[in-house]
């Protein structure tokens, strides 16, 4: 397949989008266009062309995507807003219609590679893919496969990254380094994959510079495979003299609690985060990647010492 040069990104100003934009620019290999809503006030680095579009109009999107070789979607990964829509039948229908527009516009404009907004859990894992919080992502992946099957010029890549390391540590999702009473799921020994945001950006560069090797498949990248207990050991090292009293929680209980609340129509962030915790820390959800595409895509690994360096200022701010 031909070299990818012109790249459009949707959601380029968000948590995941910013490092992707930075990595694409830093590589010097791409001409980058950011698609934003008409009402957007987002700013981008010099060298990024900003095009305002109507994300509810296939005609508007198609026009904006003409001449683009690839479309990267980083929409909706910074938070769970929007994911809450995915378990409500009426709102799910709207969300899926908008997803169809993005893919259909890419096909109509002749875009050859689509990277949907995955960047997280392994949704090919049956247990993870069945979690309600991932309904939209699974539907998007299935639609991408369906369209690619009938349009050979259109291809896709799903990037599986595991947990976001820096933000997960900052907001105490991966380990609570502040309270002295960290919540530990199950035994705390379960390994799971995590990645820095910089490496998320590099993974996109890697995919777009290896289009044939990454054609119509998922790629797996990580900065490190770690566990809550390993992180707790680092926290203890960084807080000598402070007592740490782990609070053990069953992922099965969390799963059942989220299911019960969902059945009553509760689509709150608490319910959705429950499913996220189950995907990250539960047994059998494919949270640790046994093999990765790191080497091919240029993603570097971290050591426990590197993780300690990330945690140190976070711990210092709260102690």
Coordinates of C-alpha atoms in Angstrom, one line a residue:
X1 CA 0.0 0.0 0.0
X2 CA 1.2 3.5 -0.7
X3 CA 2.9 5.8 1.8
X4 CA 0.7 7.7 4.1
X5 CA 1.5 11.4 4.1
X6 CA -1.7 13.5 4.7
X7 CA -3.3 12.8 8.1
X8 CA -6.5 14.2 9.6
X9 CA -7.3 13.9 13.3
X10 CA -10.6 14.3 15.1
X11 CA -10.4 15.0 18.8
X12 CA -6.8 16.4 18.5
X13 CA -7.1 18.7 21.5
X14 CA -8.0 16.1 24.1
X15 CA -6.0 14.0 26.5
X16 CA -5.1 11.4 23.9
X17 CA -5.3 13.7 20.9
X18 CA -2.6 16.2 22.0
X19 CA 0.3 13.6 22.3
X20 CA -0.8 12.2 19.0
X21 CA -0.6 15.6 17.3
X22 CA 2.8 16.3 18.9
X23 CA 4.2 12.9 17.8
X24 CA 3.0 13.3 14.2
X25 CA 4.5 16.8 14.0
X26 CA 7.7 15.7 15.7
X27 CA 8.2 12.9 13.2
X28 CA 8.3 15.3 10.3
X29 CA 6.7 12.7 8.1
X30 CA 3.1 14.0 7.8
X31 CA 1.0 16.9 6.9
X32 CA -1.6 17.2 9.7
X33 CA -5.1 18.5 9.6
X34 CA -7.2 18.9 12.8
X35 CA -11.0 18.5 12.3
X36 CA -12.9 20.6 14.9
X37 CA -16.6 21.5 15.5
X38 CA -17.8 24.9 14.2
X39 CA -18.0 26.2 17.8
X40 CA -14.5 25.0 18.8
X41 CA -12.0 27.4 20.3
X42 CA -9.3 24.8 20.5
X43 CA -5.8 25.8 19.5
X44 CA -3.1 23.7 17.9
X45 CA 0.6 24.0 17.3
X46 CA 1.9 25.8 14.2
X47 CA 2.1 23.4 11.3
X48 CA -1.4 22.0 12.0
X49 CA -4.2 23.0 9.6
X50 CA -7.5 23.5 11.4
X51 CA -10.7 22.8 9.5
X52 CA -14.1 23.3 11.1
X53 CA -16.7 20.7 10.2
X54 CA -20.2 19.6 11.0
X55 CA -19.7 16.1 12.6
X56 CA -23.4 15.4 11.9
X57 CA -23.0 15.9 8.1
X58 CA -21.4 13.3 5.9
X59 CA -21.1 15.9 3.2
X60 CA -19.1 18.3 5.5
X61 CA -16.9 15.5 6.7
X62 CA -16.3 14.2 3.2
X63 CA -15.3 17.6 1.9
X64 CA -12.8 18.0 4.8
X65 CA -11.3 14.6 4.3
X66 CA -10.6 14.9 0.6
X67 CA -7.0 14.4 -0.1
X68 CA -6.3 12.8 3.3
X69 CA -4.6 9.4 3.4
X70 CA -5.5 8.6 7.0
X71 CA -8.0 9.6 9.6
X72 CA -7.2 9.2 13.3
X73 CA -10.1 9.5 15.8
X74 CA -9.1 10.5 19.4
X75 CA -12.7 11.5 20.3
X76 CA -14.1 10.5 23.7
X77 CA -11.0 8.9 25.3
X78 CA -10.3 11.7 27.8
X79 CA -13.3 10.8 30.0
X80 CA -16.3 8.7 30.2
X81 CA -18.7 11.3 28.8
X82 CA -20.2 9.9 25.7
X83 CA -19.5 6.3 26.9
X84 CA -22.5 6.8 29.2
X85 CA -24.5 7.2 26.0
X86 CA -23.5 3.8 24.9
X87 CA -25.6 1.8 27.3
X88 CA -28.8 3.9 26.7
X89 CA -30.6 2.5 23.7
X90 CA -31.9 5.8 22.3
X91 CA -28.6 7.6 22.7
X92 CA -26.7 4.6 21.4
X93 CA -28.6 4.8 18.2
X94 CA -27.5 8.5 17.8
X95 CA -23.9 7.7 18.7
X96 CA -23.7 4.9 16.2
X97 CA -25.2 7.1 13.4
X98 CA -22.5 9.6 14.0
X99 CA -19.9 6.9 13.9
X100 CA -21.2 5.7 10.6
X101 CA -20.9 9.2 9.2
X102 CA -17.2 9.4 10.1
X103 CA -16.4 6.1 8.5
X104 CA -18.7 6.6 5.5
X105 CA -17.2 10.1 4.9
X106 CA -13.7 8.5 5.0
X107 CA -14.7 6.0 2.4
X108 CA -16.4 8.6 0.2
X109 CA -13.3 10.9 0.4
X110 CA -10.9 8.0 -0.5
X111 CA -9.2 7.9 2.9
X112 CA -7.1 4.7 3.0
X113 CA -6.5 4.1 6.7
X114 CA -8.8 4.7 9.7
X115 CA -7.6 4.5 13.3
X116 CA -10.8 4.5 15.5
X117 CA -10.7 5.8 19.0
X118 CA -9.7 2.7 20.8
X119 CA -6.5 3.3 22.8
X120 CA -7.3 1.1 25.8
X121 CA -8.5 -2.4 26.6
X122 CA -8.2 -5.4 24.4
X123 CA -11.7 -5.5 23.0
X124 CA -11.0 -8.8 21.1
X125 CA -11.0 -10.4 24.5
X126 CA -14.6 -11.7 24.9
X127 CA -15.0 -10.7 28.5
X128 CA -13.7 -7.2 28.0
X129 CA -15.6 -6.7 24.8
X130 CA -18.9 -7.6 26.5
X131 CA -18.6 -4.9 29.1
X132 CA -21.3 -2.2 28.5
X133 CA -18.8 0.7 28.9
X134 CA -17.1 -0.5 25.7
X135 CA -20.3 -0.9 23.6
X136 CA -19.6 2.0 21.3
X137 CA -15.9 1.0 20.7
X138 CA -16.9 -2.5 19.9
X139 CA -19.6 -1.3 17.5
X140 CA -17.2 1.0 15.8
X141 CA -14.6 -1.8 15.4
X142 CA -17.2 -4.1 13.9
X143 CA -18.5 -1.4 11.5
X144 CA -14.9 -0.7 10.4
X145 CA -14.4 -4.4 9.6
X146 CA -17.7 -4.5 7.7
X147 CA -16.9 -1.5 5.6
X148 CA -13.3 -2.7 4.9
X149 CA -14.6 -6.1 3.7
X150 CA -16.7 -4.4 1.0
X151 CA -14.3 -1.6 0.2
X152 CA -10.7 -2.9 -0.2
X153 CA -9.2 0.6 -0.5
X154 CA -10.4 1.4 3.0
X155 CA -8.4 -0.2 5.8
X156 CA -8.2 0.2 9.6
X157 CA -5.9 -0.4 12.6
X158 CA -7.0 -0.8 16.2
X159 CA -4.4 0.4 18.7
X160 CA -4.6 -1.4 22.1
X161 CA -2.6 0.5 24.8
X162 CA -3.8 -0.6 28.2
X163 CA -4.2 1.9 30.9
X164 CA -2.9 5.5 30.6
X165 CA 0.0 5.6 33.1
X166 CA 0.4 9.3 34.0
X167 CA -3.3 10.2 34.2
X168 CA -4.1 7.0 36.0
X169 CA -1.5 7.8 38.7
X170 CA -2.5 11.4 38.9
X171 CA -6.2 10.7 39.5
X172 CA -5.5 7.7 41.8
X173 CA -7.2 5.2 39.5
X174 CA -4.2 2.8 39.2
X175 CA -3.1 3.3 42.8
X176 CA -4.2 5.8 45.5
X177 CA -0.9 7.4 46.5
X178 CA -2.5 10.0 48.8
X179 CA -4.9 8.7 51.4
X180 CA -2.8 6.0 53.0
X181 CA -5.7 3.6 52.3
X182 CA -5.3 2.5 48.7
X183 CA -8.0 0.5 47.1
X184 CA -6.6 -2.8 45.9
X185 CA -8.6 -5.0 43.6
X186 CA -8.6 -8.7 44.3
X187 CA -5.1 -9.8 45.3
X188 CA -3.4 -6.8 43.7
X189 CA -0.9 -9.1 42.0
X190 CA -2.7 -9.2 38.6
X191 CA -0.5 -7.8 35.9
X192 CA -1.8 -5.2 33.4
X193 CA -0.4 -3.2 30.6
X194 CA 0.0 0.6 30.9
X195 CA 1.4 3.2 28.6
X196 CA 2.6 6.8 28.7
X197 CA 0.7 9.3 26.6
X198 CA 3.9 10.1 24.7
X199 CA 4.1 6.4 23.6
X200 CA 0.4 6.5 22.6
X201 CA 1.5 9.2 20.1
X202 CA 4.5 7.2 19.0
X203 CA 2.2 4.2 18.4
X204 CA 0.2 6.2 15.9
X205 CA 3.3 7.3 14.1
X206 CA 4.5 3.7 14.0
X207 CA 1.2 2.5 12.5
X208 CA 1.1 5.2 9.8
X209 CA 4.7 4.5 8.8
X210 CA 4.1 0.8 8.6
X211 CA 0.7 0.7 6.8
X212 CA 1.1 -2.7 5.2
X213 CA 2.2 -4.5 8.4
X214 CA -0.7 -2.9 10.4
X215 CA -3.4 -3.3 7.8
X216 CA -6.8 -4.4 9.1
X217 CA -5.7 -5.7 12.4
X218 CA -5.2 -4.7 16.1
X219 CA -1.7 -3.8 17.3
X220 CA -0.7 -4.0 21.0
X221 CA 1.7 -1.6 22.7
X222 CA 2.7 -0.9 26.3
X223 CA 5.3 1.0 28.2
X224 CA 5.2 -1.5 31.1
X225 CA 3.3 -4.4 32.6
X226 CA 2.9 -3.8 36.3
X227 CA 0.5 -4.5 39.1
X228 CA -1.2 -2.6 41.9
X229 CA 1.1 -4.2 44.5
X230 CA 4.2 -3.2 42.6
X231 CA 2.9 0.4 42.5
X232 CA 2.1 0.2 46.3
X233 CA 5.6 -0.9 47.0
X234 CA 6.8 2.3 45.2
X235 CA 4.4 4.4 47.1
X236 CA 5.7 2.9 50.4
X237 CA 9.2 3.6 49.3
X238 CA 8.4 7.2 48.6
X239 CA 6.4 7.7 51.9
X240 CA 8.7 6.4 54.6
X241 CA 7.0 6.5 58.0
X242 CA 3.5 6.8 56.5
X243 CA 1.3 3.8 57.2
X244 CA -0.4 2.3 54.2
X245 CA -3.5 0.3 54.9
X246 CA -4.7 -1.4 51.7
X247 CA -8.5 -1.7 51.3
X248 CA -9.2 -4.9 49.3
X249 CA -12.1 -4.9 46.9
X250 CA -13.5 -7.8 44.8
X251 CA -13.8 -7.1 41.1
X252 CA -16.6 -9.6 41.0
X253 CA -18.5 -7.4 43.6
X254 CA -17.7 -4.3 41.6
X255 CA -19.0 -6.0 38.4
X256 CA -22.2 -7.1 40.1
X257 CA -22.8 -3.7 41.6
X258 CA -22.4 -1.9 38.3
X259 CA -24.7 -4.4 36.6
X260 CA -27.4 -3.9 39.3
X261 CA -27.2 -0.1 39.0
X262 CA -27.3 -0.3 35.2
X263 CA -30.4 -2.5 35.3
X264 CA -32.1 0.3 37.3
X265 CA -31.2 2.9 34.6
X266 CA -28.1 4.3 36.3
X267 CA -25.6 5.3 33.6
X268 CA -23.5 7.4 35.9
X269 CA -19.7 7.7 35.8
X270 CA -19.4 5.6 38.9
X271 CA -21.1 2.7 37.2
X272 CA -19.0 3.1 34.1
X273 CA -15.8 3.4 36.1
X274 CA -16.8 0.1 37.8
X275 CA -16.6 -1.6 34.5
X276 CA -13.3 0.1 33.7
X277 CA -11.8 -1.2 37.0
X278 CA -13.0 -4.7 36.2
X279 CA -11.4 -4.6 32.7
X280 CA -8.1 -3.4 34.2
X281 CA -7.8 -5.6 37.3
X282 CA -10.2 -8.5 36.8
X283 CA -9.1 -12.0 35.9
X284 CA -9.5 -13.1 32.3
X285 CA -10.1 -9.6 30.7
X286 CA -6.8 -9.6 28.7
X287 CA -5.4 -6.6 30.6
X288 CA -1.8 -7.7 30.2
X289 CA -0.3 -8.1 26.7
X290 CA 1.9 -11.2 26.4
X291 CA 3.2 -10.1 23.1
X292 CA 3.4 -6.5 21.7
X293 CA 4.2 -4.6 18.6
X294 CA 6.5 -2.2 20.5
X295 CA 9.6 -2.9 18.4
X296 CA 8.0 -2.5 15.0
X297 CA 6.1 0.7 16.0
X298 CA 9.1 2.3 17.9
X299 CA 7.4 2.2 21.3
X300 CA 10.0 2.1 24.2
X301 CA 9.5 0.3 27.5
X302 CA 9.8 1.7 31.0
X303 CA 11.4 0.2 34.1
X304 CA 10.1 0.2 37.6
X305 CA 12.5 3.1 38.3
X306 CA 10.9 5.1 35.5
X307 CA 7.5 4.5 37.1
X308 CA 8.9 5.7 40.4
X309 CA 10.2 8.9 38.7
X310 CA 6.6 9.5 37.4
X311 CA 5.1 8.8 40.8
X312 CA 7.5 10.8 42.9
X313 CA 6.2 14.3 42.2
X314 CA 2.6 13.0 42.4
X315 CA 3.2 11.6 45.9
X316 CA 5.1 14.7 47.0
X317 CA 2.1 17.0 46.1
X318 CA -0.2 15.0 48.4
X319 CA 2.0 14.2 51.3

